[in-house]
GROMACS .gro file of C-alpha atoms in nm:
model
  458
    1UNK     CA    1  15.223  12.559   6.118
    2UNK     CA    2  15.089  12.217   6.017
    3UNK     CA    3  15.267  11.906   6.140
    4UNK     CA    4  15.427  11.667   5.890
    5UNK     CA    5  15.294  11.313   5.891
    6UNK     CA    6  15.502  11.007   5.963
    7UNK     CA    7  15.442  10.868   5.613
    8UNK     CA    8  15.582  11.183   5.452
    9UNK     CA    9  15.888  11.177   5.678
   10UNK     CA   10  15.960  10.809   5.604
   11UNK     CA   11  15.916  10.869   5.231
   12UNK     CA   12  16.157  11.164   5.228
   13UNK     CA   13  16.423  10.972   5.419
   14UNK     CA   14  16.390  10.676   5.181
   15UNK     CA   15  16.433  10.903   4.878
   16UNK     CA   16  16.741  11.061   5.034
   17UNK     CA   17  16.894  10.718   5.090
   18UNK     CA   18  16.825  10.618   4.730
   19UNK     CA   19  16.982  10.941   4.603
   20UNK     CA   20  17.286  10.894   4.823
   21UNK     CA   21  17.330  10.539   4.690
   22UNK     CA   22  17.375  10.680   4.337
   23UNK     CA   23  17.720  10.804   4.454
   24UNK     CA   24  17.656  11.148   4.297
   25UNK     CA   25  17.720  11.337   4.619
   26UNK     CA   26  18.066  11.188   4.656
   27UNK     CA   27  18.193  11.380   4.354
   28UNK     CA   28  18.386  11.689   4.463
   29UNK     CA   29  18.274  11.871   4.150
   30UNK     CA   30  17.912  11.794   4.239
   31UNK     CA   31  17.961  11.937   4.588
   32UNK     CA   32  18.119  12.257   4.458
   33UNK     CA   33  17.837  12.304   4.207
   34UNK     CA   34  17.582  12.269   4.489
   35UNK     CA   35  17.769  12.515   4.711
   36UNK     CA   36  17.777  12.769   4.429
   37UNK     CA   37  17.409  12.708   4.365
   38UNK     CA   38  17.335  12.776   4.732
   39UNK     CA   39  17.534  13.099   4.725
   40UNK     CA   40  17.357  13.219   4.411
   41UNK     CA   41  17.017  13.139   4.561
   42UNK     CA   42  17.098  13.333   4.878
   43UNK     CA   43  17.220  13.638   4.687
   44UNK     CA   44  16.912  13.636   4.466
   45UNK     CA   45  16.687  13.606   4.772
   46UNK     CA   46  16.871  13.850   4.998
   47UNK     CA   47  16.592  14.109   5.006
   48UNK     CA   48  16.336  13.838   5.085
   49UNK     CA   49  16.556  13.693   5.359
   50UNK     CA   50  16.594  14.035   5.520
   51UNK     CA   51  16.220  14.097   5.496
   52UNK     CA   52  16.139  13.761   5.658
   53UNK     CA   53  16.381  13.827   5.944
   54UNK     CA   54  16.218  14.166   5.995
   55UNK     CA   55  15.875  14.005   6.006
   56UNK     CA   56  15.970  13.737   6.258
   57UNK     CA   57  16.221  13.918   6.480
   58UNK     CA   58  16.214  14.286   6.381
   59UNK     CA   59  16.574  14.236   6.276
   60UNK     CA   60  16.708  14.525   6.069
   61UNK     CA   61  16.861  14.458   5.725
   62UNK     CA   62  17.197  14.565   5.865
   63UNK     CA   63  17.186  14.318   6.154
   64UNK     CA   64  17.037  14.049   5.930
   65UNK     CA   65  17.331  14.080   5.692
   66UNK     CA   66  17.600  14.100   5.960
   67UNK     CA   67  17.476  13.817   6.184
   68UNK     CA   68  17.306  13.583   5.938
   69UNK     CA   69  17.357  13.631   5.564
   70UNK     CA   70  17.723  13.735   5.546
   71UNK     CA   71  17.833  13.456   5.782
   72UNK     CA   72  17.672  13.193   5.559
   73UNK     CA   73  17.813  13.345   5.239
   74UNK     CA   74  18.164  13.355   5.386
   75UNK     CA   75  18.130  12.993   5.497
   76UNK     CA   76  18.026  12.887   5.147
   77UNK     CA   77  18.323  13.066   4.990
   78UNK     CA   78  18.560  12.902   5.236
   79UNK     CA   79  18.426  12.553   5.163
   80UNK     CA   80  18.442  12.608   4.787
   81UNK     CA   81  18.807  12.705   4.826
   82UNK     CA   82  18.904  12.423   5.063
   83UNK     CA   83  18.681  12.118   4.998
   84UNK     CA   84  18.915  11.952   4.744
   85UNK     CA   85  19.200  11.974   4.993
   86UNK     CA   86  18.988  11.852   5.284
   87UNK     CA   87  18.842  11.558   5.092
   88UNK     CA   88  19.174  11.433   4.953
   89UNK     CA   89  19.309  11.114   5.114
   90UNK     CA   90  19.567  11.189   5.385
   91UNK     CA   91  19.867  10.963   5.413
   92UNK     CA   92  19.974  10.888   5.771
   93UNK     CA   93  20.286  10.726   5.912
   94UNK     CA   94  20.301  10.347   5.937
   95UNK     CA   95  20.489  10.191   6.233
   96UNK     CA   96  20.788   9.968   6.167
   97UNK     CA   97  20.614   9.642   6.256
   98UNK     CA   98  20.350   9.701   5.985
   99UNK     CA   99  20.591   9.770   5.700
  100UNK     CA  100  20.583   9.743   5.403
  101UNK     CA  101  20.214   9.833   5.437
  102UNK     CA  102  20.105  10.194   5.391
  103UNK     CA  103  19.835  10.384   5.580
  104UNK     CA  104  19.595  10.661   5.492
  105UNK     CA  105  19.271  10.832   5.593
  106UNK     CA  106  18.987  10.877   5.349
  107UNK     CA  107  18.692  11.103   5.418
  108UNK     CA  108  18.355  10.964   5.323
  109UNK     CA  109  18.016  11.132   5.372
  110UNK     CA  110  17.811  10.986   5.655
  111UNK     CA  111  17.497  10.962   5.440
  112UNK     CA  112  17.163  11.126   5.519
  113UNK     CA  113  17.166  11.397   5.787
  114UNK     CA  114  16.881  11.555   5.981
  115UNK     CA  115  16.947  11.922   6.053
  116UNK     CA  116  16.722  12.105   6.300
  117UNK     CA  117  16.758  12.479   6.352
  118UNK     CA  118  16.625  12.709   6.626
  119UNK     CA  119  16.435  13.036   6.589
  120UNK     CA  120  16.688  13.289   6.716
  121UNK     CA  121  16.908  13.286   6.403
  122UNK     CA  122  16.669  13.093   6.181
  123UNK     CA  123  16.846  13.153   5.851
  124UNK     CA  124  17.206  13.145   5.969
  125UNK     CA  125  17.188  12.833   6.183
  126UNK     CA  126  17.011  12.619   5.922
  127UNK     CA  127  17.205  12.730   5.615
  128UNK     CA  128  17.545  12.744   5.786
  129UNK     CA  129  17.503  12.384   5.895
  130UNK     CA  130  17.381  12.281   5.550
  131UNK     CA  131  17.706  12.410   5.400
  132UNK     CA  132  17.899  12.146   5.596
  133UNK     CA  133  17.661  11.870   5.485
  134UNK     CA  134  17.696  11.967   5.118
  135UNK     CA  135  18.073  12.001   5.147
  136UNK     CA  136  18.107  11.655   5.302
  137UNK     CA  137  17.879  11.495   5.039
  138UNK     CA  138  17.570  11.418   5.248
  139UNK     CA  139  17.201  11.431   5.169
  140UNK     CA  140  17.004  11.650   5.407
  141UNK     CA  141  16.658  11.673   5.558
  142UNK     CA  142  16.612  12.022   5.700
  143UNK     CA  143  16.374  12.130   5.975
  144UNK     CA  144  16.338  12.504   6.049
  145UNK     CA  145  16.172  12.641   6.360
  146UNK     CA  146  15.794  12.701   6.352
  147UNK     CA  147  15.845  13.000   6.583
  148UNK     CA  148  15.980  13.205   6.290
  149UNK     CA  149  15.722  13.118   6.024
  150UNK     CA  150  15.818  13.382   5.767
  151UNK     CA  151  16.177  13.257   5.754
  152UNK     CA  152  16.061  12.893   5.758
  153UNK     CA  153  15.838  12.951   5.455
  154UNK     CA  154  16.113  13.137   5.271
  155UNK     CA  155  16.366  12.861   5.338
  156UNK     CA  156  16.124  12.601   5.207
  157UNK     CA  157  16.087  12.795   4.884
  158UNK     CA  158  16.462  12.856   4.852
  159UNK     CA  159  16.546  12.488   4.895
  160UNK     CA  160  16.267  12.350   4.677
  161UNK     CA  161  16.341  12.597   4.396
  162UNK     CA  162  16.712  12.522   4.380
  163UNK     CA  163  16.779  12.161   4.483
  164UNK     CA  164  16.661  11.816   4.387
  165UNK     CA  165  16.411  11.717   4.656
  166UNK     CA  166  16.572  11.373   4.672
  167UNK     CA  167  16.904  11.538   4.761
  168UNK     CA  168  16.803  11.819   4.998
  169UNK     CA  169  16.450  11.861   5.130
  170UNK     CA  170  16.279  12.061   5.399
  171UNK     CA  171  15.984  11.984   5.622
  172UNK     CA  172  15.776  12.200   5.853
  173UNK     CA  173  15.609  12.137   6.185
  174UNK     CA  174  15.644  12.166   6.558
  175UNK     CA  175  15.679  11.932   6.855
  176UNK     CA  176  15.492  11.639   6.697
  177UNK     CA  177  15.702  11.653   6.382
  178UNK     CA  178  16.021  11.667   6.588
  179UNK     CA  179  15.914  11.361   6.786
  180UNK     CA  180  15.851  11.167   6.464
  181UNK     CA  181  16.186  11.276   6.321
  182UNK     CA  182  16.383  11.178   6.630
  183UNK     CA  183  16.240  10.827   6.613
  184UNK     CA  184  16.376  10.767   6.263
  185UNK     CA  185  16.721  10.639   6.175
  186UNK     CA  186  16.958  10.893   6.024
  187UNK     CA  187  17.332  10.883   5.970
  188UNK     CA  188  17.364  11.202   6.176
  189UNK     CA  189  17.134  11.432   6.369
  190UNK     CA  190  17.259  11.790   6.396
  191UNK     CA  191  17.051  11.979   6.650
  192UNK     CA  192  17.082  12.340   6.761
  193UNK     CA  193  16.866  12.442   7.056
  194UNK     CA  194  16.830  12.417   7.432
  195UNK     CA  195  17.000  12.162   7.660
  196UNK     CA  196  16.653  12.044   7.765
  197UNK     CA  197  16.555  11.943   7.411
  198UNK     CA  198  16.912  11.828   7.342
  199UNK     CA  199  16.863  11.555   7.603
  200UNK     CA  200  16.546  11.444   7.424
  201UNK     CA  201  16.731  11.429   7.092
  202UNK     CA  202  17.019  11.231   7.236
  203UNK     CA  203  16.792  10.983   7.411
  204UNK     CA  204  16.586  10.922   7.095
  205UNK     CA  205  16.897  10.896   6.877
  206UNK     CA  206  17.039  10.629   7.107
  207UNK     CA  207  16.758  10.394   7.008
  208UNK     CA  208  16.901  10.380   6.655
  209UNK     CA  209  17.263  10.443   6.754
  210UNK     CA  210  17.246  10.761   6.548
  211UNK     CA  211  17.541  10.994   6.610
  212UNK     CA  212  17.450  11.344   6.722
  213UNK     CA  213  17.600  11.688   6.720
  214UNK     CA  214  17.430  11.907   6.978
  215UNK     CA  215  17.483  12.282   6.970
  216UNK     CA  216  17.315  12.393   7.291
  217UNK     CA  217  17.359  12.686   7.526
  218UNK     CA  218  17.363  12.775   7.892
  219UNK     CA  219  17.464  13.067   8.106
  220UNK     CA  220  17.776  13.223   7.954
  221UNK     CA  221  17.962  13.434   8.212
  222UNK     CA  222  18.126  13.768   8.153
  223UNK     CA  223  18.394  13.868   8.402
  224UNK     CA  224  18.527  14.224   8.424
  225UNK     CA  225  18.836  14.267   8.639
  226UNK     CA  226  18.964  14.574   8.821
  227UNK     CA  227  19.228  14.650   8.555
  228UNK     CA  228  18.993  14.626   8.254
  229UNK     CA  229  18.953  14.906   8.001
  230UNK     CA  230  18.603  14.998   8.119
  231UNK     CA  231  18.509  15.210   7.820
  232UNK     CA  232  18.576  14.931   7.572
  233UNK     CA  233  18.444  14.664   7.807
  234UNK     CA  234  18.113  14.846   7.843
  235UNK     CA  235  18.079  14.895   7.468
  236UNK     CA  236  18.165  14.538   7.375
  237UNK     CA  237  17.950  14.380   7.647
  238UNK     CA  238  17.644  14.585   7.550
  239UNK     CA  239  17.699  14.506   7.183
  240UNK     CA  240  17.727  14.135   7.252
  241UNK     CA  241  17.428  14.136   7.486
  242UNK     CA  242  17.189  14.334   7.266
  243UNK     CA  243  17.251  14.179   6.925
  244UNK     CA  244  16.919  14.010   6.839
  245UNK     CA  245  16.779  14.157   7.163
  246UNK     CA  246  16.988  13.913   7.364
  247UNK     CA  247  16.840  13.607   7.191
  248UNK     CA  248  17.185  13.465   7.121
  249UNK     CA  249  17.317  13.139   7.261
  250UNK     CA  250  17.660  13.292   7.325
  251UNK     CA  251  17.539  13.627   7.459
  252UNK     CA  252  17.687  13.728   7.795
  253UNK     CA  253  17.427  13.580   8.030
  254UNK     CA  254  17.546  13.733   8.354
  255UNK     CA  255  17.815  13.978   8.455
  256UNK     CA  256  18.071  13.937   8.733
  257UNK     CA  257  18.226  14.280   8.800
  258UNK     CA  258  18.508  14.358   9.039
  259UNK     CA  259  18.356  14.556   9.325
  260UNK     CA  260  18.599  14.846   9.280
  261UNK     CA  261  18.485  14.921   8.925
  262UNK     CA  262  18.128  14.792   8.927
  263UNK     CA  263  17.947  15.127   8.958
  264UNK     CA  264  18.158  15.296   8.692
  265UNK     CA  265  18.120  14.999   8.458
  266UNK     CA  266  17.741  14.987   8.491
  267UNK     CA  267  17.711  15.361   8.431
  268UNK     CA  268  17.924  15.330   8.118
  269UNK     CA  269  17.714  15.037   7.998
  270UNK     CA  270  17.396  15.240   8.045
  271UNK     CA  271  17.552  15.519   7.842
  272UNK     CA  272  17.648  15.275   7.565
  273UNK     CA  273  17.286  15.160   7.539
  274UNK     CA  274  17.183  15.519   7.467
  275UNK     CA  275  17.469  15.572   7.221
  276UNK     CA  276  17.376  15.260   7.023
  277UNK     CA  277  16.997  15.275   7.032
  278UNK     CA  278  16.905  15.626   7.147
  279UNK     CA  279  16.661  15.735   7.417
  280UNK     CA  280  16.348  15.609   7.236
  281UNK     CA  281  16.462  15.250   7.198
  282UNK     CA  282  16.119  15.110   7.118
  283UNK     CA  283  16.098  15.337   6.813
  284UNK     CA  284  16.449  15.252   6.691
  285UNK     CA  285  16.430  15.022   6.388
  286UNK     CA  286  16.772  14.876   6.474
  287UNK     CA  287  16.649  14.719   6.798
  288UNK     CA  288  16.497  14.371   6.747
  289UNK     CA  289  16.195  14.220   6.916
  290UNK     CA  290  16.142  13.910   7.130
  291UNK     CA  291  16.022  13.612   6.929
  292UNK     CA  292  15.672  13.584   7.082
  293UNK     CA  293  15.452  13.703   7.367
  294UNK     CA  294  15.514  13.391   7.573
  295UNK     CA  295  15.887  13.463   7.570
  296UNK     CA  296  15.820  13.823   7.671
  297UNK     CA  297  15.614  13.710   7.971
  298UNK     CA  298  15.895  13.474   8.075
  299UNK     CA  299  16.146  13.758   8.058
  300UNK     CA  300  15.918  13.991   8.255
  301UNK     CA  301  15.904  13.734   8.535
  302UNK     CA  302  16.284  13.760   8.566
  303UNK     CA  303  16.265  14.130   8.651
  304UNK     CA  304  16.096  14.081   8.987
  305UNK     CA  305  16.416  14.027   9.188
  306UNK     CA  306  16.711  14.260   9.227
  307UNK     CA  307  16.744  14.632   9.163
  308UNK     CA  308  16.697  14.765   8.812
  309UNK     CA  309  16.989  14.988   8.726
  310UNK     CA  310  16.884  15.057   8.367
  311UNK     CA  311  16.578  14.974   8.158
  312UNK     CA  312  16.301  14.746   8.278
  313UNK     CA  313  16.030  14.850   8.031
  314UNK     CA  314  15.821  14.565   7.888
  315UNK     CA  315  15.547  14.582   7.623
  316UNK     CA  316  15.395  14.240   7.562
  317UNK     CA  317  15.183  14.346   7.266
  318UNK     CA  318  15.488  14.494   7.093
  319UNK     CA  319  15.705  14.199   7.198
  320UNK     CA  320  15.944  14.458   7.337
  321UNK     CA  321  16.179  14.424   7.630
  322UNK     CA  322  16.410  14.718   7.692
  323UNK     CA  323  16.782  14.666   7.746
  324UNK     CA  324  16.796  14.606   8.120
  325UNK     CA  325  17.075  14.586   8.376
  326UNK     CA  326  16.990  14.439   8.717
  327UNK     CA  327  17.219  14.474   9.018
  328UNK     CA  328  17.209  14.343   9.375
  329UNK     CA  329  17.168  13.996   9.227
  330UNK     CA  330  17.236  13.680   9.425
  331UNK     CA  331  17.293  13.328   9.287
  332UNK     CA  332  16.958  13.200   9.418
  333UNK     CA  333  16.755  13.443   9.205
  334UNK     CA  334  16.538  13.291   8.931
  335UNK     CA  335  16.732  13.486   8.669
  336UNK     CA  336  17.046  13.294   8.767
  337UNK     CA  337  16.879  12.952   8.734
  338UNK     CA  338  16.815  12.945   8.360
  339UNK     CA  339  16.952  13.089   8.036
  340UNK     CA  340  16.799  13.433   7.994
  341UNK     CA  341  16.778  13.457   7.615
  342UNK     CA  342  16.679  13.821   7.623
  343UNK     CA  343  16.822  14.173   7.672
  344UNK     CA  344  16.853  14.145   8.051
  345UNK     CA  345  17.191  14.137   8.222
  346UNK     CA  346  17.212  14.044   8.592
  347UNK     CA  347  17.520  14.170   8.774
  348UNK     CA  348  17.716  14.010   9.059
  349UNK     CA  349  18.038  14.142   9.210
  350UNK     CA  350  18.360  13.996   9.345
  351UNK     CA  351  18.656  14.112   9.549
  352UNK     CA  352  18.889  13.828   9.454
  353UNK     CA  353  18.887  13.661   9.114
  354UNK     CA  354  18.860  13.316   9.273
  355UNK     CA  355  18.502  13.403   9.370
  356UNK     CA  356  18.406  13.434   9.005
  357UNK     CA  357  18.606  13.128   8.904
  358UNK     CA  358  18.448  12.915   9.177
  359UNK     CA  359  18.099  13.024   9.073
  360UNK     CA  360  18.162  12.937   8.707
  361UNK     CA  361  18.305  12.599   8.800
  362UNK     CA  362  18.026  12.490   9.033
  363UNK     CA  363  17.769  12.537   8.756
  364UNK     CA  364  17.728  12.367   8.418
  365UNK     CA  365  18.004  12.430   8.165
  366UNK     CA  366  17.899  12.729   7.952
  367UNK     CA  367  17.900  12.766   7.575
  368UNK     CA  368  18.115  13.079   7.601
  369UNK     CA  369  18.319  13.267   7.860
  370UNK     CA  370  18.423  13.632   7.839
  371UNK     CA  371  18.698  13.800   8.041
  372UNK     CA  372  18.793  14.167   8.040
  373UNK     CA  373  19.122  14.253   8.202
  374UNK     CA  374  19.493  14.184   8.184
  375UNK     CA  375  19.569  13.927   7.913
  376UNK     CA  376  19.819  13.744   8.136
  377UNK     CA  377  19.558  13.704   8.408
  378UNK     CA  378  19.318  13.587   8.140
  379UNK     CA  379  19.536  13.282   8.088
  380UNK     CA  380  19.478  13.188   8.452
  381UNK     CA  381  19.102  13.222   8.402
  382UNK     CA  382  19.117  12.995   8.097
  383UNK     CA  383  19.334  12.742   8.278
  384UNK     CA  384  19.101  12.720   8.579
  385UNK     CA  385  18.767  12.707   8.393
  386UNK     CA  386  18.609  12.525   8.100
  387UNK     CA  387  18.379  12.650   7.823
  388UNK     CA  388  18.298  12.576   7.462
  389UNK     CA  389  18.471  12.894   7.347
  390UNK     CA  390  18.605  13.216   7.494
  391UNK     CA  391  18.694  13.575   7.416
  392UNK     CA  392  18.944  13.793   7.597
  393UNK     CA  393  18.845  14.161   7.607
  394UNK     CA  394  18.557  14.103   7.368
  395UNK     CA  395  18.232  13.912   7.324
  396UNK     CA  396  18.088  13.687   7.051
  397UNK     CA  397  18.380  13.731   6.810
  398UNK     CA  398  18.506  13.372   6.827
  399UNK     CA  399  18.199  13.259   6.632
  400UNK     CA  400  18.303  13.464   6.328
  401UNK     CA  401  18.641  13.296   6.268
  402UNK     CA  402  18.593  12.990   6.047
  403UNK     CA  403  18.941  12.873   6.144
  404UNK     CA  404  18.813  12.810   6.497
  405UNK     CA  405  18.581  12.522   6.591
  406UNK     CA  406  18.248  12.625   6.738
  407UNK     CA  407  18.067  12.409   6.989
  408UNK     CA  408  17.995  12.346   7.352
  409UNK     CA  409  18.127  12.119   7.622
  410UNK     CA  410  17.921  11.910   7.863
  411UNK     CA  411  17.579  12.064   7.914
  412UNK     CA  412  17.643  12.328   7.646
  413UNK     CA  413  17.690  12.082   7.363
  414UNK     CA  414  17.858  11.789   7.192
  415UNK     CA  415  18.069  11.822   6.879
  416UNK     CA  416  18.197  12.115   6.673
  417UNK     CA  417  18.142  12.279   6.339
  418UNK     CA  418  18.242  12.587   6.131
  419UNK     CA  419  18.499  12.575   5.852
  420UNK     CA  420  18.694  12.250   5.837
  421UNK     CA  421  18.514  12.124   6.145
  422UNK     CA  422  18.184  12.141   5.954
  423UNK     CA  423  18.328  11.919   5.683
  424UNK     CA  424  18.453  11.675   5.945
  425UNK     CA  425  18.121  11.683   6.133
  426UNK     CA  426  17.941  11.525   5.837
  427UNK     CA  427  18.227  11.291   5.739
  428UNK     CA  428  18.354  10.953   5.846
  429UNK     CA  429  18.731  10.935   5.879
  430UNK     CA  430  18.797  10.593   5.734
  431UNK     CA  431  19.125  10.422   5.824
  432UNK     CA  432  19.280  10.223   5.540
  433UNK     CA  433  19.590  10.001   5.547
  434UNK     CA  434  19.720   9.874   5.213
  435UNK     CA  435  19.951   9.571   5.223
  436UNK     CA  436  20.150   9.456   4.917
  437UNK     CA  437  20.144   9.095   4.800
  438UNK     CA  438  20.504   9.077   4.671
  439UNK     CA  439  20.618   8.988   5.024
  440UNK     CA  440  20.453   8.814   5.317
  441UNK     CA  441  20.639   8.847   5.644
  442UNK     CA  442  20.568   8.537   5.858
  443UNK     CA  443  20.597   8.701   6.203
  444UNK     CA  444  20.223   8.747   6.256
  445UNK     CA  445  20.119   8.391   6.173
  446UNK     CA  446  20.072   8.096   6.408
  447UNK     CA  447  20.256   7.904   6.543
  448UNK     CA  448  20.450   8.229   6.608
  449UNK     CA  449  20.792   8.074   6.562
  450UNK     CA  450  20.955   8.416   6.577
  451UNK     CA  451  20.773   8.542   6.885
  452UNK     CA  452  21.090   8.678   7.051
  453UNK     CA  453  21.149   8.892   6.742
  454UNK     CA  454  20.789   9.012   6.748
  455UNK     CA  455  20.827   9.128   7.109
  456UNK     CA  456  21.132   9.334   7.015
  457UNK     CA  457  20.962   9.499   6.717
  458UNK     CA  458  20.622   9.580   6.864
   0.00000   0.00000   0.00000
């Protein structure tokens, strides 16, 4: 995919700033119209979206709808319903020493936002973020991933056919284009991708004091305790691991199983793989593919250590990696050093839960944490660890509730979005104090004749 030149990037940003200065985007009615326009465009293009996702990732129409299209449509509906309420000024209490002034918060759009999406959910993660930008009243410059070219081309057509290019535009390119973009001044950079590139984004943004929201990743642990419901745990872990062939930032990245139930759990997980995808997984249209051959080779290199319990088949030409469970894993293995981003699940065991807790805590804070077991014990796990989000006796499901913020902590990200948090992500909370002129209390003025009174009040 061709890189975008610096002149084109500068021109697009300038046009966005001019459009934003017209004040059109600050109208709530304008925002709602744009949200409805986006929803209509998605519905009209649904077959094309599904076809593009099939081309790039071998993602079935069912999975494409469940994990990409429906999530965006639900987010749009929620913002249409709530944006008037969210954008309304909020009165806040005023302390006694400031009376008779009044205080309020107003929510103003930040301005022009740069939104960069990754390849693993190329439609969902670009459009879902755009919903927040529209809802808050921002202009947006969108940058899809070049690693999913069919979706990138479709998104370019969808945006250009339905929105004023001065309001929302999209550009294509790879590393060189990203470098040029990061060097420009925006009012917000919203980046979804790896922690490695997140550091590059943050460093570049610092040069212009551009605020950033970084939705990153990391190694999300899954802990299964001795009292867990193994049948449901196996089913829910395999489902969460194999959606999009494991190319999910919040997929269970490694499994910590209590030693007393480990064998039974792994056997049940192997059985769930067959129940979901059959014996001829490569021929099953419901099982996605790895994004490119380079990624397949990287995943194959992770299979060299440990004992393969289930799976292990790799076909580079088909971009296929079978669902694979690896046991006899130790923390020094290569597979435990980096986010897997594929359908491979390494397994460690523990006798006492503190072993699992200590391991989680000595590594970078994960984007998600999953615990299967007694819900009371789960509270101890949550209290003693930190993660961007968590599920108890399930995986992935916290991402689907727009009433919950989604984001990482530390190495797994900065900032939140989804639902109201998306509106806030692209907004400036502006503090306003209004003071009447019919009275002017002299306490605050020099020479502070009433200082003793001031000390009592403040």
